[in-house]
Coordinates of C-alpha atoms in Angstrom, one line a residue:
Chain A
M1 CA 3.7 23.7 36.7
E2 CA 6.6 22.3 34.9
K3 CA 4.3 20.8 32.4
L4 CA 2.4 24.0 31.8
S5 CA 5.5 26.0 31.1
R6 CA 6.6 23.3 28.7
I7 CA 3.4 23.4 26.9
G8 CA 3.7 27.2 26.7
G9 CA 7.2 26.8 25.3
R10 CA 6.0 24.4 22.7
I11 CA 3.3 26.8 21.6
L12 CA 5.9 29.5 21.2
Q13 CA 8.0 27.1 19.2
A14 CA 5.1 26.9 16.7
I15 CA 5.5 30.5 15.8
P16 CA 8.6 30.3 13.5
P17 CA 7.0 27.5 11.3
V18 CA 3.7 29.5 11.1
F19 CA 5.7 32.6 10.0
G20 CA 7.7 30.5 7.5
V21 CA 4.5 29.1 6.1
I22 CA 3.0 32.6 5.7
V23 CA 6.2 33.9 4.0
I24 CA 6.2 31.1 1.5
T25 CA 2.5 31.5 0.8
F26 CA 3.0 35.2 0.3
L27 CA 5.9 34.6 -2.1
L28 CA 3.8 32.0 -4.0
T29 CA 1.0 34.7 -4.4
R30 CA 3.5 37.2 -5.7
A31 CA 5.4 34.8 -8.0
L32 CA 2.4 34.5 -10.3
P33 CA 3.5 34.3 -13.9
G34 CA 3.1 37.8 -15.5
D35 CA 1.6 40.8 -13.9
P36 CA -1.1 39.9 -11.4
A37 CA -2.8 43.3 -11.9
V38 CA -3.2 42.6 -15.6
F39 CA -4.5 39.2 -14.7
F40 CA -7.0 40.2 -12.1
A41 CA -8.2 43.2 -14.2
G42 CA -9.4 40.8 -16.9
L43 CA -9.0 40.8 -20.7
M44 CA -11.0 43.8 -21.4
A45 CA -9.1 46.2 -19.1
D46 CA -7.4 49.4 -20.3
D47 CA -4.3 51.0 -18.7
S48 CA -6.2 53.0 -16.1
T49 CA -8.2 50.0 -14.9
I50 CA -5.0 48.0 -14.6
A51 CA -3.4 50.8 -12.6
Q52 CA -6.5 50.9 -10.4
V53 CA -6.5 47.2 -9.8
R54 CA -2.8 47.4 -9.0
A55 CA -3.5 50.1 -6.4
E56 CA -6.3 48.0 -5.0
L57 CA -4.2 44.9 -4.6
G58 CA -1.4 47.0 -3.1
L59 CA 1.0 46.0 -5.9
D60 CA 2.3 49.5 -6.3
H61 CA 4.2 49.1 -3.0
S62 CA 7.6 47.5 -2.4
L63 CA 7.7 43.8 -1.5
P64 CA 8.1 44.2 2.3
V65 CA 5.3 46.7 2.5
Q66 CA 3.1 44.3 0.4
F67 CA 3.9 41.6 2.9
L68 CA 2.8 43.8 5.8
Y69 CA -0.5 44.4 3.9
Y70 CA -0.8 40.6 3.4
L71 CA -0.3 40.0 7.1
R72 CA -3.0 42.6 8.0
D73 CA -5.4 41.0 5.6
L74 CA -4.7 37.6 7.0
L75 CA -5.2 38.7 10.6
Q76 CA -8.7 40.0 9.5
G77 CA -9.3 36.6 8.0
D78 CA -9.2 38.0 4.4
L79 CA -7.8 35.6 1.9
G80 CA -9.0 37.6 -1.1
N81 CA -12.0 36.7 -3.3
S82 CA -12.3 33.7 -5.5
L83 CA -12.2 34.6 -9.2
S84 CA -14.7 32.0 -10.3
T85 CA -17.4 32.5 -7.7
G86 CA -16.6 36.1 -6.6
R87 CA -17.1 35.1 -2.9
P88 CA -14.4 35.5 -0.2
V89 CA -12.1 32.4 -0.2
M90 CA -12.1 32.3 3.5
T91 CA -15.9 31.7 3.6
E92 CA -15.7 29.0 0.9
L93 CA -12.9 27.2 2.7
M94 CA -14.6 27.3 6.0
A95 CA -17.8 25.9 4.5
R96 CA -15.9 23.0 3.0
L97 CA -13.4 22.3 5.8
P98 CA -15.6 20.1 8.0
A99 CA -16.2 17.7 5.1
S100 CA -12.5 17.2 4.6
L101 CA -11.8 17.0 8.3
E102 CA -14.5 14.4 8.9
L103 CA -13.1 12.3 6.1
T104 CA -9.5 12.6 7.1
L105 CA -10.1 11.8 10.8
A106 CA -12.3 8.8 9.8
G107 CA -9.4 7.5 7.7
L108 CA -6.9 8.1 10.5
F109 CA -8.9 6.3 13.1
L110 CA -9.7 3.5 10.9
S111 CA -6.0 2.9 10.0
M112 CA -5.0 3.2 13.7
A113 CA -7.6 0.6 14.6
V114 CA -6.0 -1.9 12.2
A115 CA -2.3 -0.9 12.1
I116 CA -1.7 -0.8 15.9
P117 CA -2.8 -4.3 16.7
L118 CA -1.1 -5.6 13.5
G119 CA 2.2 -3.9 14.5
V120 CA 1.9 -5.3 18.1
L121 CA 1.3 -8.8 16.7
A122 CA 4.2 -8.6 14.3
A123 CA 6.5 -7.4 17.1
T124 CA 5.6 -10.2 19.4
R125 CA 6.4 -12.8 16.8
P126 CA 9.4 -11.4 14.8
G127 CA 10.3 -13.6 11.9
S128 CA 7.0 -15.4 11.9
W129 CA 4.5 -15.5 9.0
I130 CA 2.5 -12.8 10.6
D131 CA 5.6 -10.6 10.7
H132 CA 6.2 -11.2 7.0
L133 CA 2.5 -10.6 6.2
C134 CA 2.7 -7.3 8.1
R135 CA 5.8 -6.3 6.2
L136 CA 4.2 -7.2 2.9
L137 CA 1.0 -5.3 3.7
V138 CA 3.0 -2.4 4.9
T139 CA 5.1 -2.1 1.8
A140 CA 2.1 -2.7 -0.5
G141 CA 0.0 -0.2 1.4
V142 CA 2.6 2.5 1.0
S143 CA 3.0 1.7 -2.7
L144 CA -0.8 2.1 -3.5
P145 CA -1.6 5.3 -5.2
T146 CA -4.6 6.5 -3.2
F147 CA -6.6 7.5 -6.3
F148 CA -6.1 4.0 -7.7
T149 CA -7.2 2.3 -4.5
G150 CA -10.3 4.5 -4.4
L151 CA -11.2 3.6 -8.0
F152 CA -10.6 -0.1 -7.4
L153 CA -12.8 0.0 -4.3
I154 CA -15.5 1.8 -6.3
Y155 CA -15.4 -0.9 -9.0
V156 CA -15.6 -3.8 -6.6
F157 CA -18.1 -2.5 -4.0
Y158 CA -20.2 -0.2 -6.2
Y159 CA -20.2 -1.6 -9.7
L160 CA -19.7 -5.4 -9.0
L161 CA -21.2 -6.0 -5.7
G162 CA -23.6 -3.0 -5.4
W163 CA -23.0 -2.7 -1.7
A164 CA -21.7 0.9 -1.6
P165 CA -23.8 3.9 -2.6
S166 CA -22.8 5.8 -5.7
P167 CA -19.5 7.6 -5.1
L168 CA -20.9 11.1 -5.3
G169 CA -20.4 13.3 -2.3
R170 CA -21.2 13.1 1.4
L171 CA -24.9 12.3 1.3
D172 CA -27.3 10.8 -1.3
F173 CA -29.6 13.4 -2.8
L174 CA -32.6 11.6 -1.2
Y175 CA -31.6 12.9 2.2
I176 CA -31.4 16.4 3.6
S177 CA -28.1 17.3 5.4
P178 CA -28.6 17.4 9.2
P179 CA -28.6 20.9 10.8
Q180 CA -25.1 22.1 11.2
V181 CA -23.5 21.9 14.6
T182 CA -20.0 20.5 14.1
G183 CA -20.3 20.3 10.3
F184 CA -19.5 16.5 10.6
Y185 CA -22.6 14.9 9.0
T186 CA -22.3 11.7 11.1
I187 CA -22.0 13.6 14.4
D188 CA -24.7 16.1 13.5
A189 CA -27.1 13.4 12.6
I190 CA -26.5 11.7 15.9
L191 CA -27.0 14.9 17.7
V192 CA -30.5 15.3 16.2
G193 CA -31.2 11.6 16.7
D194 CA -31.7 11.1 12.9
W195 CA -30.3 7.5 12.5
E196 CA -31.4 7.2 8.9
V197 CA -29.3 10.1 7.9
F198 CA -26.5 8.9 10.1
W199 CA -26.4 5.6 8.2
A200 CA -26.6 7.3 4.9
A201 CA -23.7 9.6 5.7
L202 CA -21.7 6.7 7.1
R203 CA -22.2 4.5 4.1
Q204 CA -21.2 7.4 1.9
M205 CA -18.0 7.8 3.9
I206 CA -16.9 4.2 4.2
L207 CA -15.1 3.8 0.9
P208 CA -13.2 7.1 0.9
A209 CA -12.2 6.5 4.5
V210 CA -11.0 3.0 3.8
T211 CA -9.0 4.4 0.9
L212 CA -7.3 6.9 3.1
G213 CA -6.9 4.3 5.9
L214 CA -5.1 1.9 3.6
F215 CA -2.7 4.6 2.7
A216 CA -1.9 5.5 6.4
L217 CA -1.7 1.9 7.5
A218 CA 1.9 1.4 6.5
P219 CA 3.7 4.1 8.5
I220 CA 1.6 3.4 11.7
A221 CA 2.1 -0.3 11.6
R222 CA 5.8 0.1 10.8
M223 CA 6.3 2.5 13.7
T224 CA 4.2 0.4 16.1
R225 CA 6.3 -2.7 15.3
A226 CA 9.6 -1.0 15.7
A227 CA 8.6 0.8 19.0
M228 CA 7.1 -2.5 20.4
L229 CA 10.3 -4.4 19.5
S230 CA 12.4 -1.9 21.3
A231 CA 10.1 -1.7 24.3
L232 CA 9.8 -5.5 24.6
S233 CA 13.6 -5.8 24.7
G234 CA 13.8 -3.3 27.5
D235 CA 15.0 -4.2 31.0
Y236 CA 11.7 -3.4 32.6
V237 CA 10.0 -6.0 30.5
R238 CA 12.6 -8.6 31.5
A239 CA 12.1 -7.7 35.1
A240 CA 8.4 -8.0 34.7
R241 CA 8.7 -11.4 33.0
A242 CA 11.1 -12.6 35.7
S243 CA 8.6 -11.6 38.4
G244 CA 6.1 -13.8 36.7
L245 CA 3.6 -11.2 35.5
G246 CA 1.0 -12.3 33.0
S247 CA 2.0 -12.0 29.3
G248 CA -1.1 -9.8 28.5
R249 CA -0.2 -7.4 31.3
I250 CA 3.4 -7.2 30.2
L251 CA 2.4 -6.7 26.5
W252 CA -0.2 -4.0 27.0
V253 CA 0.7 -2.3 30.3
Y254 CA 4.5 -2.4 30.3
A255 CA 5.5 -2.6 26.6
F256 CA 2.6 -0.9 24.8
R257 CA 2.5 2.2 27.0
N258 CA 6.1 2.9 26.3
A259 CA 5.7 2.2 22.6
A260 CA 2.7 4.6 22.4
L261 CA 4.9 7.6 22.5
P262 CA 6.9 7.2 19.3
V263 CA 3.7 6.0 17.6
L264 CA 1.9 9.2 18.6
T265 CA 4.9 11.2 17.2
T266 CA 4.6 9.4 13.9
L267 CA 0.9 10.3 13.7
G268 CA 2.0 13.9 12.9
M269 CA 3.8 12.8 9.8
V270 CA 1.0 10.5 8.9
F271 CA -1.4 13.4 9.1
S272 CA 0.7 15.4 6.7
F273 CA 0.4 12.5 4.2
L274 CA -3.3 12.2 4.8
L275 CA -4.0 15.8 4.1
G276 CA -2.2 15.4 0.7
A277 CA -3.9 12.1 -0.1
N278 CA -7.2 13.6 0.9
V279 CA -7.1 15.9 -2.2
L280 CA -6.9 12.9 -4.5
V281 CA -9.5 10.9 -2.6
E282 CA -11.9 13.9 -2.7
K283 CA -11.5 14.0 -6.4
V284 CA -12.2 10.3 -6.8
F285 CA -15.3 10.3 -4.6
S286 CA -16.6 13.8 -5.6
W287 CA -16.3 14.7 -1.9
P288 CA -17.2 18.4 -1.4
G289 CA -14.2 19.2 0.8
I290 CA -11.4 21.8 0.4
G291 CA -9.4 19.4 -1.7
S292 CA -11.9 19.3 -4.5
Y293 CA -12.4 23.0 -4.1
A294 CA -8.7 23.5 -4.7
I295 CA -8.7 21.2 -7.8
G296 CA -11.6 23.2 -9.2
A297 CA -9.6 26.3 -8.5
L298 CA -6.5 24.9 -10.2
V299 CA -8.4 24.1 -13.4
A300 CA -9.9 27.6 -13.4
S301 CA -6.6 29.3 -12.6
D302 CA -8.2 30.8 -9.5
Y303 CA -5.0 31.7 -7.7
A304 CA -6.4 33.3 -4.6
A305 CA -8.4 30.1 -3.9
V306 CA -5.4 27.9 -4.4
Q307 CA -3.1 30.0 -2.1
G308 CA -5.9 30.1 0.5
F309 CA -6.1 26.4 0.3
V310 CA -2.4 25.8 0.7
L311 CA -2.2 28.2 3.6
C312 CA -5.2 26.6 5.3
M313 CA -3.8 23.1 5.0
A314 CA -0.4 24.2 6.3
L315 CA -1.8 26.0 9.3
L316 CA -4.0 22.9 10.0
F317 CA -0.9 20.7 9.9
V318 CA 1.0 23.0 12.3
V319 CA -2.0 23.0 14.7
V320 CA -2.2 19.1 14.6
N321 CA 1.6 18.8 15.3
L322 CA 1.2 21.2 18.2
M323 CA -1.7 19.2 19.6
I324 CA 0.3 16.0 19.3
D325 CA 3.3 17.5 21.1
V326 CA 1.0 18.9 23.9
M327 CA -0.5 15.4 24.2
L328 CA 3.0 13.9 24.5
T329 CA 3.9 16.3 27.2
L330 CA 0.8 15.5 29.1
I331 CA 0.9 11.7 28.9
D332 CA 4.7 11.1 29.3
P333 CA 5.5 11.1 33.0
R334 CA 9.2 11.4 32.2
V335 CA 8.8 14.9 30.7
G336 CA 9.9 17.3 33.3
L337 CA 11.8 14.8 35.3
E338 CA 14.9 14.6 33.1
S339 CA 15.7 18.3 33.4
Chain B
M1 CA 34.0 -12.6 -0.6
A2 CA 32.8 -11.1 2.6
A3 CA 30.6 -8.7 0.6
I4 CA 29.0 -11.6 -1.4
A5 CA 28.4 -13.6 1.8
R6 CA 26.8 -10.6 3.3
L7 CA 24.7 -10.0 0.2
R8 CA 23.6 -13.6 0.3
Y9 CA 22.7 -13.3 4.0
T10 CA 20.7 -10.2 3.5
V11 CA 18.9 -11.8 0.5
S12 CA 18.1 -15.0 2.4
E13 CA 16.8 -12.9 5.3
N14 CA 14.6 -11.0 3.0
P15 CA 13.7 -12.7 -0.3
L16 CA 11.4 -9.8 -1.2
T17 CA 14.5 -7.7 -2.1
V18 CA 15.2 -10.0 -5.0
I19 CA 11.7 -9.4 -6.3
G20 CA 12.4 -5.7 -6.0
F21 CA 15.5 -5.8 -8.1
G22 CA 13.8 -8.0 -10.7
L23 CA 10.9 -5.6 -11.1
F24 CA 13.4 -2.8 -11.3
A25 CA 15.1 -4.5 -14.3
V26 CA 11.7 -4.8 -16.0
F27 CA 10.9 -1.1 -15.6
V28 CA 14.3 -0.1 -16.8
I29 CA 13.9 -2.2 -19.9
M30 CA 10.4 -0.6 -20.5
A31 CA 11.8 2.9 -20.0
V32 CA 14.8 2.4 -22.3
F33 CA 13.2 0.4 -25.1
G34 CA 9.6 1.4 -24.5
P35 CA 8.6 2.6 -28.0
A36 CA 10.5 -0.3 -29.6
I37 CA 8.7 -3.1 -27.6
A38 CA 5.2 -1.6 -27.5
P39 CA 3.0 -3.5 -29.9
Y40 CA 1.1 -0.5 -31.2
D41 CA 1.6 3.2 -31.6
P42 CA 0.6 4.6 -28.1
L43 CA -1.0 7.7 -29.7
A44 CA -2.8 6.1 -32.7
T45 CA -6.6 6.5 -32.2
R46 CA -9.1 4.2 -33.9
A47 CA -12.7 5.0 -33.0
V48 CA -14.1 1.7 -34.2
N49 CA -11.8 0.0 -31.6
A50 CA -12.8 2.0 -28.6
L51 CA -13.3 0.5 -25.2
Q52 CA -12.5 -3.1 -26.2
P53 CA -12.0 -5.4 -23.2
P54 CA -8.7 -7.2 -22.9
S55 CA -8.2 -9.8 -25.8
M56 CA -5.4 -11.6 -27.6
A57 CA -4.8 -8.6 -29.9
H58 CA -5.0 -6.1 -27.1
P59 CA -4.0 -7.8 -23.8
F60 CA -4.8 -4.7 -21.7
G61 CA -7.8 -3.7 -23.9
T62 CA -8.2 -0.3 -25.6
D63 CA -9.2 3.0 -24.2
H64 CA -12.1 5.4 -25.1
L65 CA -10.2 6.6 -28.2
G66 CA -9.3 3.1 -29.3
R67 CA -5.6 3.4 -28.2
D68 CA -3.9 0.2 -27.0
V69 CA -3.6 0.4 -23.3
L70 CA -0.6 -2.0 -23.1
S71 CA 1.5 0.1 -25.4
R72 CA 0.6 3.2 -23.5
V73 CA 1.5 1.6 -20.2
I74 CA 4.9 0.5 -21.6
V75 CA 5.7 3.8 -23.2
A76 CA 4.7 5.8 -20.1
A77 CA 7.4 4.2 -18.1
R78 CA 10.0 6.6 -19.6
L79 CA 8.1 9.7 -18.7
D80 CA 7.1 8.6 -15.2
L81 CA 10.6 7.2 -14.2
G82 CA 12.2 10.2 -15.9
I83 CA 10.2 12.8 -13.9
A84 CA 10.9 10.9 -10.6
L85 CA 14.5 10.4 -11.3
S86 CA 15.2 14.0 -12.4
A87 CA 13.4 15.3 -9.3
V88 CA 15.2 13.0 -6.9
M89 CA 18.6 13.7 -8.5
L90 CA 17.9 17.4 -8.2
S91 CA 17.1 17.2 -4.5
F92 CA 19.9 14.8 -4.0
V93 CA 22.5 17.3 -5.4
V94 CA 21.0 20.5 -3.8
G95 CA 20.0 18.7 -0.6
S96 CA 23.5 17.1 0.0
A97 CA 25.3 20.4 -0.8
L98 CA 23.1 22.3 1.7
G99 CA 23.2 19.5 4.3
C100 CA 27.0 19.1 4.1
L101 CA 27.6 22.8 4.4
A102 CA 25.2 23.0 7.3
G103 CA 26.8 20.1 9.1
F104 CA 30.3 21.2 8.4
R105 CA 30.0 24.9 9.1
G106 CA 27.5 24.7 12.0
G107 CA 26.4 28.0 13.5
W108 CA 24.4 30.4 11.4
T109 CA 24.6 28.4 8.2
D110 CA 23.2 25.4 10.1
R111 CA 20.4 27.5 11.6
I112 CA 19.3 29.0 8.3
V113 CA 19.4 25.7 6.4
G114 CA 17.6 24.0 9.3
R115 CA 14.9 26.7 9.2
L116 CA 14.5 26.3 5.5
S117 CA 13.9 22.5 5.7
D118 CA 11.6 23.0 8.8
T119 CA 9.5 25.4 6.8
I120 CA 9.1 23.1 3.9
M121 CA 8.2 20.3 6.4
A122 CA 5.6 22.5 8.0
F123 CA 3.5 22.1 4.8
P124 CA 1.6 18.9 4.0
L125 CA 4.1 18.1 1.2
F126 CA 1.7 17.1 -1.6
V127 CA -0.2 20.3 -1.0
L128 CA 3.0 22.4 -1.2
A129 CA 3.8 20.7 -4.5
M130 CA 0.3 21.6 -5.8
G131 CA 0.8 25.2 -4.8
V132 CA 4.3 25.4 -6.4
V133 CA 3.0 23.9 -9.7
A134 CA -0.1 26.1 -9.7
T135 CA 2.0 29.2 -9.2
M136 CA 5.0 28.5 -11.4
G137 CA 3.0 27.2 -14.3
N138 CA 1.5 24.0 -15.3
T139 CA 4.4 22.2 -17.0
V140 CA 6.2 18.9 -16.6
Q141 CA 9.4 20.9 -15.7
N142 CA 7.6 22.6 -12.8
V143 CA 6.3 19.2 -11.6
I144 CA 9.9 18.1 -11.4
Y145 CA 10.9 21.3 -9.5
A146 CA 8.0 20.9 -7.1
T147 CA 8.7 17.2 -6.4
A148 CA 12.4 18.1 -5.9
V149 CA 11.5 20.9 -3.4
I150 CA 9.3 18.6 -1.3
N151 CA 12.0 15.9 -1.1
L152 CA 14.7 18.4 -0.2
P153 CA 14.3 18.2 3.6
F154 CA 15.0 14.5 3.8
Y155 CA 18.3 14.9 1.9
I156 CA 19.4 17.9 3.9
R157 CA 18.8 15.9 7.2
V158 CA 20.7 12.8 6.2
A159 CA 23.7 14.8 4.8
R160 CA 23.8 17.2 7.8
A161 CA 23.6 14.4 10.4
E162 CA 26.3 12.3 8.7
V163 CA 28.7 15.3 8.3
A164 CA 28.0 16.8 11.7
V165 CA 29.1 13.7 13.6
R166 CA 32.3 13.4 11.6
R167 CA 33.2 17.1 11.5
N168 CA 36.0 16.7 14.0
A169 CA 37.0 13.1 13.4
G170 CA 40.6 12.2 13.4
Y171 CA 41.0 11.8 9.7
V172 CA 39.4 15.1 9.1
Q173 CA 41.9 16.8 11.4
A174 CA 44.7 14.9 9.7
A175 CA 43.5 16.2 6.3
R176 CA 43.3 19.7 7.6
L177 CA 46.8 19.5 9.0
S178 CA 48.2 18.3 5.8
G179 CA 46.8 21.5 4.2
S180 CA 43.6 20.4 2.5
S181 CA 41.1 23.2 2.0
D182 CA 37.6 22.9 3.6
L183 CA 36.0 22.2 0.2
R184 CA 38.5 19.4 -0.4
I185 CA 37.9 17.9 3.0
L186 CA 34.2 18.0 2.4
A187 CA 34.4 16.5 -1.0
T188 CA 37.0 13.8 -0.4
Q189 CA 36.8 13.0 3.3
L190 CA 33.2 13.7 4.4
F191 CA 31.0 13.3 1.4
P192 CA 31.8 9.6 0.7
N193 CA 30.4 8.9 4.2
V194 CA 27.1 10.5 3.2
L195 CA 26.7 8.3 0.1
P196 CA 25.5 4.9 1.6
P197 CA 22.6 6.3 3.7
M198 CA 21.8 8.6 0.7
M199 CA 21.4 5.6 -1.6
V200 CA 18.8 4.1 0.7
Q201 CA 17.1 7.5 0.8
I202 CA 17.1 7.8 -3.0
S203 CA 15.6 4.4 -3.5
L204 CA 12.8 5.0 -0.9
N205 CA 12.3 8.5 -2.3
L206 CA 12.0 7.4 -6.0
G207 CA 8.8 5.5 -5.2
W208 CA 7.4 8.4 -3.3
A209 CA 8.4 10.8 -6.1
I210 CA 6.6 8.6 -8.7
L211 CA 3.5 8.7 -6.5
N212 CA 3.6 12.4 -6.1
A213 CA 4.2 13.1 -9.8
A214 CA 1.4 10.7 -10.8
G215 CA -0.9 12.3 -8.2
L216 CA -0.2 15.7 -9.6
S217 CA -1.0 14.7 -13.1
F218 CA -4.1 12.8 -11.9
I219 CA -5.5 16.2 -10.7
G220 CA -4.6 17.8 -14.0
L221 CA -1.1 19.3 -13.2
G222 CA 2.0 18.7 -15.3
V223 CA 1.6 16.1 -18.0
R224 CA -1.1 16.9 -20.6
P225 CA -3.1 14.5 -22.7
P226 CA -2.6 12.9 -25.1
A227 CA 0.8 12.0 -23.6
A228 CA 1.0 8.5 -22.1
E229 CA 1.6 8.8 -18.3
W230 CA 0.3 6.5 -15.7
G231 CA -1.4 9.1 -13.5
I232 CA -3.2 10.7 -16.3
M233 CA -4.3 7.4 -17.7
V234 CA -5.9 6.4 -14.4
A235 CA -7.5 9.9 -14.4
E236 CA -8.9 9.2 -17.9
G237 CA -10.1 5.8 -17.0
A238 CA -11.7 7.0 -13.8
S239 CA -15.0 8.0 -15.4
Y240 CA -15.3 4.6 -17.0
I241 CA -15.0 2.6 -13.8
V242 CA -18.6 3.3 -12.7
S243 CA -19.8 1.9 -16.0
G244 CA -17.6 -1.3 -15.7
E245 CA -14.7 -0.6 -18.1
W246 CA -12.1 -1.4 -15.5
W247 CA -9.1 -2.0 -17.7
L248 CA -8.6 1.6 -18.6
A249 CA -7.6 2.5 -15.0
L250 CA -6.5 -0.8 -13.7
F251 CA -3.4 -1.5 -15.8
P252 CA -1.7 1.9 -15.6
G253 CA -2.6 2.0 -11.8
A254 CA -1.1 -1.4 -11.4
A255 CA 2.1 -0.4 -13.2
L256 CA 2.3 2.6 -11.0
M257 CA 1.9 0.5 -7.9
L258 CA 4.4 -2.1 -9.0
A259 CA 7.0 0.7 -9.7
V260 CA 6.6 2.2 -6.3
F261 CA 6.5 -1.2 -4.6
C262 CA 9.8 -2.2 -6.4
F263 CA 11.6 1.0 -5.2
N264 CA 10.4 0.5 -1.7
L265 CA 11.5 -3.1 -1.6
M266 CA 14.9 -2.1 -3.0
G267 CA 15.2 0.7 -0.5
D268 CA 14.5 -1.7 2.4
G269 CA 16.9 -4.2 1.0
L270 CA 19.6 -1.5 0.6
R271 CA 19.0 -0.3 4.1
D272 CA 19.5 -3.8 5.5
M273 CA 22.8 -4.0 3.7
V274 CA 24.0 -0.6 4.7
D275 CA 22.7 -0.5 8.3
P276 CA 21.2 -3.7 9.6
T277 CA 20.3 -2.2 13.0
R278 CA 17.8 0.3 11.5
R279 CA 15.6 -2.4 10.0
T280 CA 11.9 -1.8 11.1

């Protein structure tokens, strides 16, 4: 019961950030250089057309009223129409979101799989060569511009070695995309049992996912090392050692379980960086996600599409943070005891 | 003496810091004397010379317009470091003012400032920067503002935390009793305490600001060709990677990476000096 009400409270706490995000996105839409009505009416418009467009966009009202209209549109899932394609921004974003999510999550899991063991190893041997190696890797990883790592990987694995498929999108044109269930090509392919398409999609995803993973490696490894160091110096670890428990048990059961909480908290921040880095990686690998959609929109000055993208990313990030907090509440037995 | 001994201790604990400071010196020289030490004119195109691999005459090769990549990498240091430095300075000034005020006043001021920085942090920061530049207009100036905005919360937090714990310290009360105004107390008693952790923050942030600005110009925001800037040079070289002309993207990318690496090493070193307990 205690936990449920805590989770409820945490969900309520997510409302102010969501509201703030919506206000800022609204202000960004209204802060367009020049008169948006003139802009949206196009070059050939005369005065009456501009007035008509202004009324259509609700720009003849005061700012607070405009905000209410904006909220109403948002609630109906209306983010406006894209200038370049004429289709609703919402539809286009939703069609491309799975591609971005699949890539981002793959990158996240990949870096967790490497960073957490590395951080644990470094923490068990502080000052040793593996600790220094961890530190060097971590500092180097955070210094790597994602777009540069991506290009470098393409050069080595596509151009020099020829191991990777050409860095153009999610699936080679030889294959047909699997029927959409989750929108994740790899999972959809498994669902229909089409292993050939699964491998093709996976091969296409490896390089961009490694690029993202290298970028996320640093903060996760850093946090794991720090959290493990503080957990290993805890009294309960000393007590466990003194009672003669095996070192593996002490490390993974006693220390790691406690260290997992701060690491999980860091994942929220890491996800924020990954969503940003994702935009660059999508450009490098011509990945058809919402990042490359936004870049296309930026080039075409398609403002509705850019704003929709910013809002979509921000809401996604709020939801991820919420999920992490709920997870923390569920797995931490101390939550609820301290009050 | 004690300071020197401590410096020596920190350095011996962490030899990488020395590398960081050395690299920093190199980048400062490049930024200050760039055009003077560059062997060629970074904007001079020579079509006959296009896409030459690295050689004695052109150690970093030439790009698709026959421009010397080495000269462009050197000259770009000024623009890249300039953007990052202005952005970080801007968010340092605004962020420490807001943070000090919030920590000192508490109450509503604190709540409003806290809300502001929470709202900024609710965005994936690079995405927010994209949105800001897209809306305000595609100029270098706006890239600086956008980078400053996304760095703001970090400075607000540090300043607020440092001021809030000392708000009622003995020496603050003494200053108040001797008739100092709030502003004077903030400036002379409290703000100096904020500086050491801020230096660490600035150094770590500079690297991140460089990455952000280069990322923005990589996707076509801010710096326009033909200006020499590392992000845009990597973007220009990107299409030649798949046909094997690696030097166009590699050298500016490596310069970018080293610059960020150097600021991160320096930041870590400074943190070890300022606060050894926080080393991770």
